[in-house]
PDB file of N, CA and C in Angstrom:
ATOM      1  N   MET A   1       0.837  -1.124   0.027  1.00  0.00           N
ATOM      2  CA  MET A   1      -0.006   0.024  -0.019  1.00  0.00           C
ATOM      3  C   MET A   1       0.912   1.222   0.001  1.00  0.00           C
ATOM      4  N   ILE A   2       0.611   2.134  -0.986  1.00  0.00           N
ATOM      5  CA  ILE A   2       1.285   3.442  -0.952  1.00  0.00           C
ATOM      6  C   ILE A   2       0.374   4.499  -0.507  1.00  0.00           C
ATOM      7  N   GLU A   3       0.889   5.510   0.273  1.00  0.00           N
ATOM      8  CA  GLU A   3       0.141   6.599   0.793  1.00  0.00           C
ATOM      9  C   GLU A   3       0.626   7.910   0.329  1.00  0.00           C
ATOM     10  N   LEU A   4      -0.221   8.850   0.227  1.00  0.00           N
ATOM     11  CA  LEU A   4       0.200  10.244  -0.145  1.00  0.00           C
ATOM     12  C   LEU A   4      -0.681  11.211   0.704  1.00  0.00           C
ATOM     13  N   THR A   5       0.033  12.253   1.185  1.00  0.00           N
ATOM     14  CA  THR A   5      -0.625  13.342   1.837  1.00  0.00           C
ATOM     15  C   THR A   5      -0.343  14.618   1.119  1.00  0.00           C
ATOM     16  N   LEU A   6      -1.392  15.367   0.782  1.00  0.00           N
ATOM     17  CA  LEU A   6      -1.211  16.661   0.156  1.00  0.00           C
ATOM     18  C   LEU A   6      -1.710  17.713   1.088  1.00  0.00           C
ATOM     19  N   ARG A   7      -0.899  18.795   1.205  1.00  0.00           N
ATOM     20  CA  ARG A   7      -1.317  19.904   2.054  1.00  0.00           C
ATOM     21  C   ARG A   7      -1.271  21.202   1.252  1.00  0.00           C
ATOM     22  N   ILE A   8      -2.446  21.886   1.268  1.00  0.00           N
ATOM     23  CA  ILE A   8      -2.593  23.127   0.495  1.00  0.00           C
ATOM     24  C   ILE A   8      -2.988  24.235   1.495  1.00  0.00           C
ATOM     25  N   GLU A   9      -2.126  25.254   1.634  1.00  0.00           N
ATOM     26  CA  GLU A   9      -2.451  26.318   2.530  1.00  0.00           C
ATOM     27  C   GLU A   9      -3.042  27.479   1.724  1.00  0.00           C
ATOM     28  N   TYR A  10      -4.072  28.019   2.300  1.00  0.00           N
ATOM     29  CA  TYR A  10      -4.859  29.160   1.708  1.00  0.00           C
ATOM     30  C   TYR A  10      -4.671  30.374   2.586  1.00  0.00           C
ATOM     31  N   GLY A  11      -5.115  31.495   2.112  1.00  0.00           N
ATOM     32  CA  GLY A  11      -4.981  32.667   2.782  1.00  0.00           C
ATOM     33  C   GLY A  11      -5.883  32.834   4.159  1.00  0.00           C
ATOM     34  N   ASP A  12      -6.918  32.038   4.133  1.00  0.00           N
ATOM     35  CA  ASP A  12      -7.722  32.095   5.370  1.00  0.00           C
ATOM     36  C   ASP A  12      -8.490  30.764   5.439  1.00  0.00           C
ATOM     37  N   GLU A  13      -8.977  30.498   6.642  1.00  0.00           N
ATOM     38  CA  GLU A  13      -9.734  29.228   6.868  1.00  0.00           C
ATOM     39  C   GLU A  13     -11.048  29.133   6.024  1.00  0.00           C
ATOM     40  N   GLY A  14     -11.752  30.295   5.787  1.00  0.00           N
ATOM     41  CA  GLY A  14     -12.897  30.266   5.019  1.00  0.00           C
ATOM     42  C   GLY A  14     -12.711  29.813   3.559  1.00  0.00           C
ATOM     43  N   THR A  15     -11.622  30.189   2.973  1.00  0.00           N
ATOM     44  CA  THR A  15     -11.302  29.802   1.627  1.00  0.00           C
ATOM     45  C   THR A  15     -10.916  28.316   1.687  1.00  0.00           C
ATOM     46  N   ALA A  16     -10.208  27.818   2.564  1.00  0.00           N
ATOM     47  CA  ALA A  16      -9.808  26.455   2.656  1.00  0.00           C
ATOM     48  C   ALA A  16     -11.135  25.645   2.836  1.00  0.00           C
ATOM     49  N   ARG A  17     -12.016  26.047   3.606  1.00  0.00           N
ATOM     50  CA  ARG A  17     -13.278  25.389   3.832  1.00  0.00           C
ATOM     51  C   ARG A  17     -14.087  25.341   2.513  1.00  0.00           C
ATOM     52  N   ALA A  18     -14.140  26.412   1.805  1.00  0.00           N
ATOM     53  CA  ALA A  18     -14.833  26.412   0.496  1.00  0.00           C
ATOM     54  C   ALA A  18     -14.347  25.461  -0.412  1.00  0.00           C
ATOM     55  N   VAL A  19     -13.023  25.356  -0.560  1.00  0.00           N
ATOM     56  CA  VAL A  19     -12.363  24.319  -1.462  1.00  0.00           C
ATOM     57  C   VAL A  19     -12.665  22.953  -0.949  1.00  0.00           C
ATOM     58  N   LEU A  20     -12.597  22.695   0.327  1.00  0.00           N
ATOM     59  CA  LEU A  20     -12.885  21.399   0.886  1.00  0.00           C
ATOM     60  C   LEU A  20     -14.329  20.957   0.607  1.00  0.00           C
ATOM     61  N   ASP A  21     -15.323  21.911   0.792  1.00  0.00           N
ATOM     62  CA  ASP A  21     -16.710  21.615   0.541  1.00  0.00           C
ATOM     63  C   ASP A  21     -16.931  21.351  -0.975  1.00  0.00           C
ATOM     64  N   ALA A  22     -16.137  22.020  -1.831  1.00  0.00           N
ATOM     65  CA  ALA A  22     -16.415  21.825  -3.235  1.00  0.00           C
ATOM     66  C   ALA A  22     -15.860  20.474  -3.731  1.00  0.00           C
ATOM     67  N   VAL A  23     -14.798  19.985  -3.118  1.00  0.00           N
ATOM     68  CA  VAL A  23     -14.181  18.684  -3.650  1.00  0.00           C
ATOM     69  C   VAL A  23     -14.664  17.488  -2.824  1.00  0.00           C
ATOM     70  N   SER A  24     -15.294  17.684  -1.694  1.00  0.00           N
ATOM     71  CA  SER A  24     -15.688  16.539  -0.848  1.00  0.00           C
ATOM     72  C   SER A  24     -16.619  15.539  -1.554  1.00  0.00           C
ATOM     73  N   PRO A  25     -17.638  16.013  -2.308  1.00  0.00           N
ATOM     74  CA  PRO A  25     -18.524  14.995  -2.929  1.00  0.00           C
ATOM     75  C   PRO A  25     -17.841  14.144  -3.976  1.00  0.00           C
ATOM     76  N   ASP A  26     -16.706  14.538  -4.447  1.00  0.00           N
ATOM     77  CA  ASP A  26     -15.973  13.771  -5.450  1.00  0.00           C
ATOM     78  C   ASP A  26     -14.989  12.748  -4.795  1.00  0.00           C
ATOM     79  N   ASN A  27     -14.667  12.982  -3.552  1.00  0.00           N
ATOM     80  CA  ASN A  27     -13.695  12.109  -2.888  1.00  0.00           C
ATOM     81  C   ASN A  27     -14.121  10.698  -2.611  1.00  0.00           C
ATOM     82  N   GLY A  28     -15.430  10.493  -2.383  1.00  0.00           N
ATOM     83  CA  GLY A  28     -15.901   9.126  -2.087  1.00  0.00           C
ATOM     84  C   GLY A  28     -15.099   8.434  -1.034  1.00  0.00           C
ATOM     85  N   GLY A  29     -14.769   7.191  -1.328  1.00  0.00           N
ATOM     86  CA  GLY A  29     -13.897   6.441  -0.330  1.00  0.00           C
ATOM     87  C   GLY A  29     -12.487   6.437  -0.678  1.00  0.00           C
ATOM     88  N   TYR A  30     -12.080   7.355  -1.643  1.00  0.00           N
ATOM     89  CA  TYR A  30     -10.713   7.341  -2.122  1.00  0.00           C
ATOM     90  C   TYR A  30      -9.774   8.311  -1.366  1.00  0.00           C
ATOM     91  N   VAL A  31     -10.335   9.342  -0.835  1.00  0.00           N
ATOM     92  CA  VAL A  31      -9.560  10.462  -0.217  1.00  0.00           C
ATOM     93  C   VAL A  31     -10.254  10.826   1.076  1.00  0.00           C
ATOM     94  N   THR A  32      -9.422  11.024   2.096  1.00  0.00           N
ATOM     95  CA  THR A  32      -9.916  11.667   3.319  1.00  0.00           C
ATOM     96  C   THR A  32      -9.340  13.087   3.319  1.00  0.00           C
ATOM     97  N   ALA A  33     -10.176  14.027   3.741  1.00  0.00           N
ATOM     98  CA  ALA A  33      -9.752  15.417   3.813  1.00  0.00           C
ATOM     99  C   ALA A  33     -10.178  16.103   5.075  1.00  0.00           C
ATOM    100  N   GLU A  34      -9.368  16.934   5.591  1.00  0.00           N
ATOM    101  CA  GLU A  34      -9.751  17.779   6.817  1.00  0.00           C
ATOM    102  C   GLU A  34      -9.031  19.078   6.708  1.00  0.00           C
ATOM    103  N   LEU A  35      -9.540  20.015   7.499  1.00  0.00           N
ATOM    104  CA  LEU A  35      -8.945  21.324   7.655  1.00  0.00           C
ATOM    105  C   LEU A  35      -8.046  21.356   8.923  1.00  0.00           C
ATOM    106  N   GLN A  36      -6.938  21.923   8.785  1.00  0.00           N
ATOM    107  CA  GLN A  36      -6.034  22.202   9.888  1.00  0.00           C
ATOM    108  C   GLN A  36      -5.795  23.785   9.806  1.00  0.00           C
ATOM    109  N   GLY A  37      -6.719  24.493  10.456  1.00  0.00           N
ATOM    110  CA  GLY A  37      -6.676  25.937  10.277  1.00  0.00           C
ATOM    111  C   GLY A  37      -6.945  26.364   8.849  1.00  0.00           C
ATOM    112  N   ARG A  38      -6.011  27.046   8.231  1.00  0.00           N
ATOM    113  CA  ARG A  38      -6.277  27.457   6.873  1.00  0.00           C
ATOM    114  C   ARG A  38      -5.595  26.476   5.888  1.00  0.00           C
ATOM    115  N   THR A  39      -5.227  25.282   6.351  1.00  0.00           N
ATOM    116  CA  THR A  39      -4.591  24.335   5.488  1.00  0.00           C
ATOM    117  C   THR A  39      -5.498  23.133   5.223  1.00  0.00           C
ATOM    118  N   LEU A  40      -5.662  22.814   3.935  1.00  0.00           N
ATOM    119  CA  LEU A  40      -6.492  21.607   3.542  1.00  0.00           C
ATOM    120  C   LEU A  40      -5.491  20.427   3.453  1.00  0.00           C
ATOM    121  N   VAL A  41      -5.770  19.421   4.217  1.00  0.00           N
ATOM    122  CA  VAL A  41      -4.929  18.239   4.224  1.00  0.00           C
ATOM    123  C   VAL A  41      -5.730  17.023   3.677  1.00  0.00           C
ATOM    124  N   MET A  42      -5.220  16.453   2.582  1.00  0.00           N
ATOM    125  CA  MET A  42      -5.911  15.296   1.897  1.00  0.00           C
ATOM    126  C   MET A  42      -4.922  14.140   1.942  1.00  0.00           C
ATOM    127  N   ARG A  43      -5.544  13.016   2.279  1.00  0.00           N
ATOM    128  CA  ARG A  43      -4.729  11.752   2.382  1.00  0.00           C
ATOM    129  C   ARG A  43      -5.437  10.698   1.412  1.00  0.00           C
ATOM    130  N   MET A  44      -4.568   9.952   0.803  1.00  0.00           N
ATOM    131  CA  MET A  44      -5.069   8.932  -0.098  1.00  0.00           C
ATOM    132  C   MET A  44      -4.114   7.805  -0.081  1.00  0.00           C
ATOM    133  N   SER A  45      -4.565   6.587  -0.466  1.00  0.00           N
ATOM    134  CA  SER A  45      -3.758   5.439  -0.470  1.00  0.00           C
ATOM    135  C   SER A  45      -4.297   4.514  -1.732  1.00  0.00           C
ATOM    136  N   ALA A  46      -3.356   3.713  -2.231  1.00  0.00           N
ATOM    137  CA  ALA A  46      -3.630   2.739  -3.300  1.00  0.00           C
ATOM    138  C   ALA A  46      -2.654   1.620  -3.222  1.00  0.00           C
ATOM    139  N   ASP A  47      -3.037   0.545  -3.952  1.00  0.00           N
ATOM    140  CA  ASP A  47      -2.115  -0.651  -4.003  1.00  0.00           C
ATOM    141  C   ASP A  47      -0.912  -0.433  -4.816  1.00  0.00           C
ATOM    142  N   GLY A  48      -0.956   0.592  -5.672  1.00  0.00           N
ATOM    143  CA  GLY A  48       0.228   0.805  -6.576  1.00  0.00           C
ATOM    144  C   GLY A  48       0.312   2.263  -6.885  1.00  0.00           C
ATOM    145  N   ALA A  49       1.473   2.617  -7.571  1.00  0.00           N
ATOM    146  CA  ALA A  49       1.779   3.962  -7.989  1.00  0.00           C
ATOM    147  C   ALA A  49       0.843   4.510  -9.011  1.00  0.00           C
ATOM    148  N   GLY A  50       0.449   3.619  -9.967  1.00  0.00           N
ATOM    149  CA  GLY A  50      -0.503   4.091 -11.075  1.00  0.00           C
ATOM    150  C   GLY A  50      -1.795   4.528 -10.505  1.00  0.00           C
ATOM    151  N   PRO A  51      -2.492   3.681  -9.748  1.00  0.00           N
ATOM    152  CA  PRO A  51      -3.775   4.051  -9.174  1.00  0.00           C
ATOM    153  C   PRO A  51      -3.641   5.300  -8.262  1.00  0.00           C
ATOM    154  N   LEU A  52      -2.567   5.425  -7.536  1.00  0.00           N
ATOM    155  CA  LEU A  52      -2.434   6.500  -6.602  1.00  0.00           C
ATOM    156  C   LEU A  52      -2.291   7.772  -7.348  1.00  0.00           C
ATOM    157  N   ARG A  53      -1.554   7.768  -8.483  1.00  0.00           N
ATOM    158  CA  ARG A  53      -1.293   8.935  -9.396  1.00  0.00           C
ATOM    159  C   ARG A  53      -2.682   9.317 -10.007  1.00  0.00           C
ATOM    160  N   ASN A  54      -3.451   8.367 -10.459  1.00  0.00           N
ATOM    161  CA  ASN A  54      -4.717   8.654 -11.025  1.00  0.00           C
ATOM    162  C   ASN A  54      -5.631   9.402  -9.967  1.00  0.00           C
ATOM    163  N   THR A  55      -5.658   8.857  -8.717  1.00  0.00           N
ATOM    164  CA  THR A  55      -6.484   9.468  -7.724  1.00  0.00           C
ATOM    165  C   THR A  55      -5.970  10.859  -7.466  1.00  0.00           C
ATOM    166  N   ALA A  56      -4.666  11.032  -7.300  1.00  0.00           N
ATOM    167  CA  ALA A  56      -4.111  12.419  -7.058  1.00  0.00           C
ATOM    168  C   ALA A  56      -4.425  13.411  -8.224  1.00  0.00           C
ATOM    169  N   ASP A  57      -4.284  12.917  -9.495  1.00  0.00           N
ATOM    170  CA  ASP A  57      -4.535  13.708 -10.632  1.00  0.00           C
ATOM    171  C   ASP A  57      -6.022  14.213 -10.588  1.00  0.00           C
ATOM    172  N   ASP A  58      -6.958  13.231 -10.398  1.00  0.00           N
ATOM    173  CA  ASP A  58      -8.353  13.592 -10.375  1.00  0.00           C
ATOM    174  C   ASP A  58      -8.645  14.593  -9.212  1.00  0.00           C
ATOM    175  N   LEU A  59      -8.029  14.401  -8.113  1.00  0.00           N
ATOM    176  CA  LEU A  59      -8.365  15.221  -6.939  1.00  0.00           C
ATOM    177  C   LEU A  59      -7.741  16.676  -7.244  1.00  0.00           C
ATOM    178  N   MET A  60      -6.565  16.781  -7.811  1.00  0.00           N
ATOM    179  CA  MET A  60      -5.995  18.079  -8.094  1.00  0.00           C
ATOM    180  C   MET A  60      -6.777  18.800  -9.158  1.00  0.00           C
ATOM    181  N   ALA A  61      -7.325  18.092 -10.137  1.00  0.00           N
ATOM    182  CA  ALA A  61      -8.225  18.700 -11.129  1.00  0.00           C
ATOM    183  C   ALA A  61      -9.413  19.256 -10.459  1.00  0.00           C
ATOM    184  N   CYS A  62     -10.018  18.593  -9.471  1.00  0.00           N
ATOM    185  CA  CYS A  62     -11.202  19.106  -8.725  1.00  0.00           C
ATOM    186  C   CYS A  62     -10.741  20.308  -7.939  1.00  0.00           C
ATOM    187  N   VAL A  63      -9.616  20.286  -7.267  1.00  0.00           N
ATOM    188  CA  VAL A  63      -9.162  21.439  -6.455  1.00  0.00           C
ATOM    189  C   VAL A  63      -8.976  22.666  -7.461  1.00  0.00           C
ATOM    190  N   LYS A  64      -8.349  22.416  -8.575  1.00  0.00           N
ATOM    191  CA  LYS A  64      -8.167  23.512  -9.495  1.00  0.00           C
ATOM    192  C   LYS A  64      -9.487  24.137  -9.965  1.00  0.00           C
ATOM    193  N   ALA A  65     -10.458  23.295 -10.215  1.00  0.00           N
ATOM    194  CA  ALA A  65     -11.785  23.772 -10.683  1.00  0.00           C
ATOM    195  C   ALA A  65     -12.413  24.603  -9.525  1.00  0.00           C
ATOM    196  N   ALA A  66     -12.253  24.123  -8.308  1.00  0.00           N
ATOM    197  CA  ALA A  66     -12.854  24.891  -7.188  1.00  0.00           C
ATOM    198  C   ALA A  66     -12.187  26.225  -6.960  1.00  0.00           C
ATOM    199  N   GLU A  67     -10.830  26.214  -7.133  1.00  0.00           N
ATOM    200  CA  GLU A  67     -10.094  27.455  -6.966  1.00  0.00           C
ATOM    201  C   GLU A  67     -10.466  28.485  -8.076  1.00  0.00           C
ATOM    202  N   GLU A  68     -10.590  27.958  -9.326  1.00  0.00           N
ATOM    203  CA  GLU A  68     -11.022  28.775 -10.442  1.00  0.00           C
ATOM    204  C   GLU A  68     -12.375  29.390 -10.251  1.00  0.00           C
ATOM    205  N   ALA A  69     -13.285  28.512  -9.751  1.00  0.00           N
ATOM    206  CA  ALA A  69     -14.676  28.921  -9.583  1.00  0.00           C
ATOM    207  C   ALA A  69     -14.816  29.956  -8.445  1.00  0.00           C
ATOM    208  N   SER A  70     -13.892  29.914  -7.452  1.00  0.00           N
ATOM    209  CA  SER A  70     -14.014  30.820  -6.405  1.00  0.00           C
ATOM    210  C   SER A  70     -13.173  32.101  -6.654  1.00  0.00           C
ATOM    211  N   GLY A  71     -12.462  32.155  -7.795  1.00  0.00           N
ATOM    212  CA  GLY A  71     -11.690  33.337  -8.171  1.00  0.00           C
ATOM    213  C   GLY A  71     -10.325  33.401  -7.524  1.00  0.00           C
ATOM    214  N   LEU A  72      -9.879  32.233  -6.968  1.00  0.00           N
ATOM    215  CA  LEU A  72      -8.590  32.208  -6.316  1.00  0.00           C
ATOM    216  C   LEU A  72      -7.451  32.223  -7.342  1.00  0.00           C
ATOM    217  N   VAL A  73      -7.726  31.643  -8.464  1.00  0.00           N
ATOM    218  CA  VAL A  73      -6.710  31.714  -9.557  1.00  0.00           C
ATOM    219  C   VAL A  73      -7.352  32.136 -10.869  1.00  0.00           C
ATOM    220  N   ALA A  74      -6.585  32.748 -11.760  1.00  0.00           N
ATOM    221  CA  ALA A  74      -7.194  33.198 -12.976  1.00  0.00           C
ATOM    222  C   ALA A  74      -6.446  32.557 -14.123  1.00  0.00           C
ATOM    223  N   GLY A  75      -7.136  32.216 -15.182  1.00  0.00           N
ATOM    224  CA  GLY A  75      -6.558  31.625 -16.409  1.00  0.00           C
ATOM    225  C   GLY A  75      -6.067  30.174 -16.265  1.00  0.00           C
ATOM    226  N   PRO A  76      -5.622  29.576 -17.223  1.00  0.00           N
ATOM    227  CA  PRO A  76      -5.245  28.187 -17.259  1.00  0.00           C
ATOM    228  C   PRO A  76      -3.930  27.980 -16.441  1.00  0.00           C
ATOM    229  N   ALA A  77      -3.722  26.766 -16.021  1.00  0.00           N
ATOM    230  CA  ALA A  77      -2.497  26.429 -15.367  1.00  0.00           C
ATOM    231  C   ALA A  77      -1.414  26.426 -16.404  1.00  0.00           C
ATOM    232  N   PRO A  78      -0.162  26.713 -15.994  1.00  0.00           N
ATOM    233  CA  PRO A  78       0.919  26.671 -17.016  1.00  0.00           C
ATOM    234  C   PRO A  78       1.270  25.223 -17.363  1.00  0.00           C
ATOM    235  N   ASP A  79       1.637  25.027 -18.560  1.00  0.00           N
ATOM    236  CA  ASP A  79       2.201  23.726 -19.026  1.00  0.00           C
ATOM    237  C   ASP A  79       3.606  23.599 -18.668  1.00  0.00           C
ATOM    238  N   LEU A  80       3.919  22.846 -17.634  1.00  0.00           N
ATOM    239  CA  LEU A  80       5.333  22.853 -17.119  1.00  0.00           C
ATOM    240  C   LEU A  80       6.334  22.055 -17.894  1.00  0.00           C
ATOM    241  N   ASP A  81       5.869  21.077 -18.702  1.00  0.00           N
ATOM    242  CA  ASP A  81       6.831  20.311 -19.405  1.00  0.00           C
ATOM    243  C   ASP A  81       6.590  20.185 -20.887  1.00  0.00           C
ATOM    244  N   GLY A  82       5.651  20.934 -21.480  1.00  0.00           N
ATOM    245  CA  GLY A  82       5.461  21.078 -22.884  1.00  0.00           C
ATOM    246  C   GLY A  82       4.689  19.936 -23.472  1.00  0.00           C
ATOM    247  N   ASP A  83       4.174  18.985 -22.722  1.00  0.00           N
ATOM    248  CA  ASP A  83       3.302  17.940 -23.249  1.00  0.00           C
ATOM    249  C   ASP A  83       1.825  18.491 -23.421  1.00  0.00           C
ATOM    250  N   PRO A  84       0.951  17.688 -24.008  1.00  0.00           N
ATOM    251  CA  PRO A  84      -0.451  18.228 -24.155  1.00  0.00           C
ATOM    252  C   PRO A  84      -1.264  18.045 -22.909  1.00  0.00           C
ATOM    253  N   PHE A  85      -0.747  17.500 -21.842  1.00  0.00           N
ATOM    254  CA  PHE A  85      -1.519  17.301 -20.568  1.00  0.00           C
ATOM    255  C   PHE A  85      -1.408  18.441 -19.649  1.00  0.00           C
ATOM    256  N   LEU A  86      -2.467  18.779 -18.923  1.00  0.00           N
ATOM    257  CA  LEU A  86      -2.392  19.731 -17.887  1.00  0.00           C
ATOM    258  C   LEU A  86      -1.754  19.151 -16.622  1.00  0.00           C
ATOM    259  N   GLU A  87      -0.884  19.884 -16.015  1.00  0.00           N
ATOM    260  CA  GLU A  87      -0.276  19.439 -14.758  1.00  0.00           C
ATOM    261  C   GLU A  87      -0.997  19.975 -13.597  1.00  0.00           C
TER     262      GLU A  87
END
């Protein structure tokens, strides 16, 4: 079993709560998430690296959509490695 913990710190607890509330319905049994002050902490595990990466990718896409919808970020994410996939 491989485990991954992601921590995203926001400017205030209200913003972190808004992102948590937005992504929680998509988490199902794959991700546990909690607030620690203004930090969103998300934990996930999988039997292998591939499934874990898929879960993390899906989760980060949901976080990005929540941030864009709330006005936290503007415009598309930069393509960091020149491939056709969003990072």
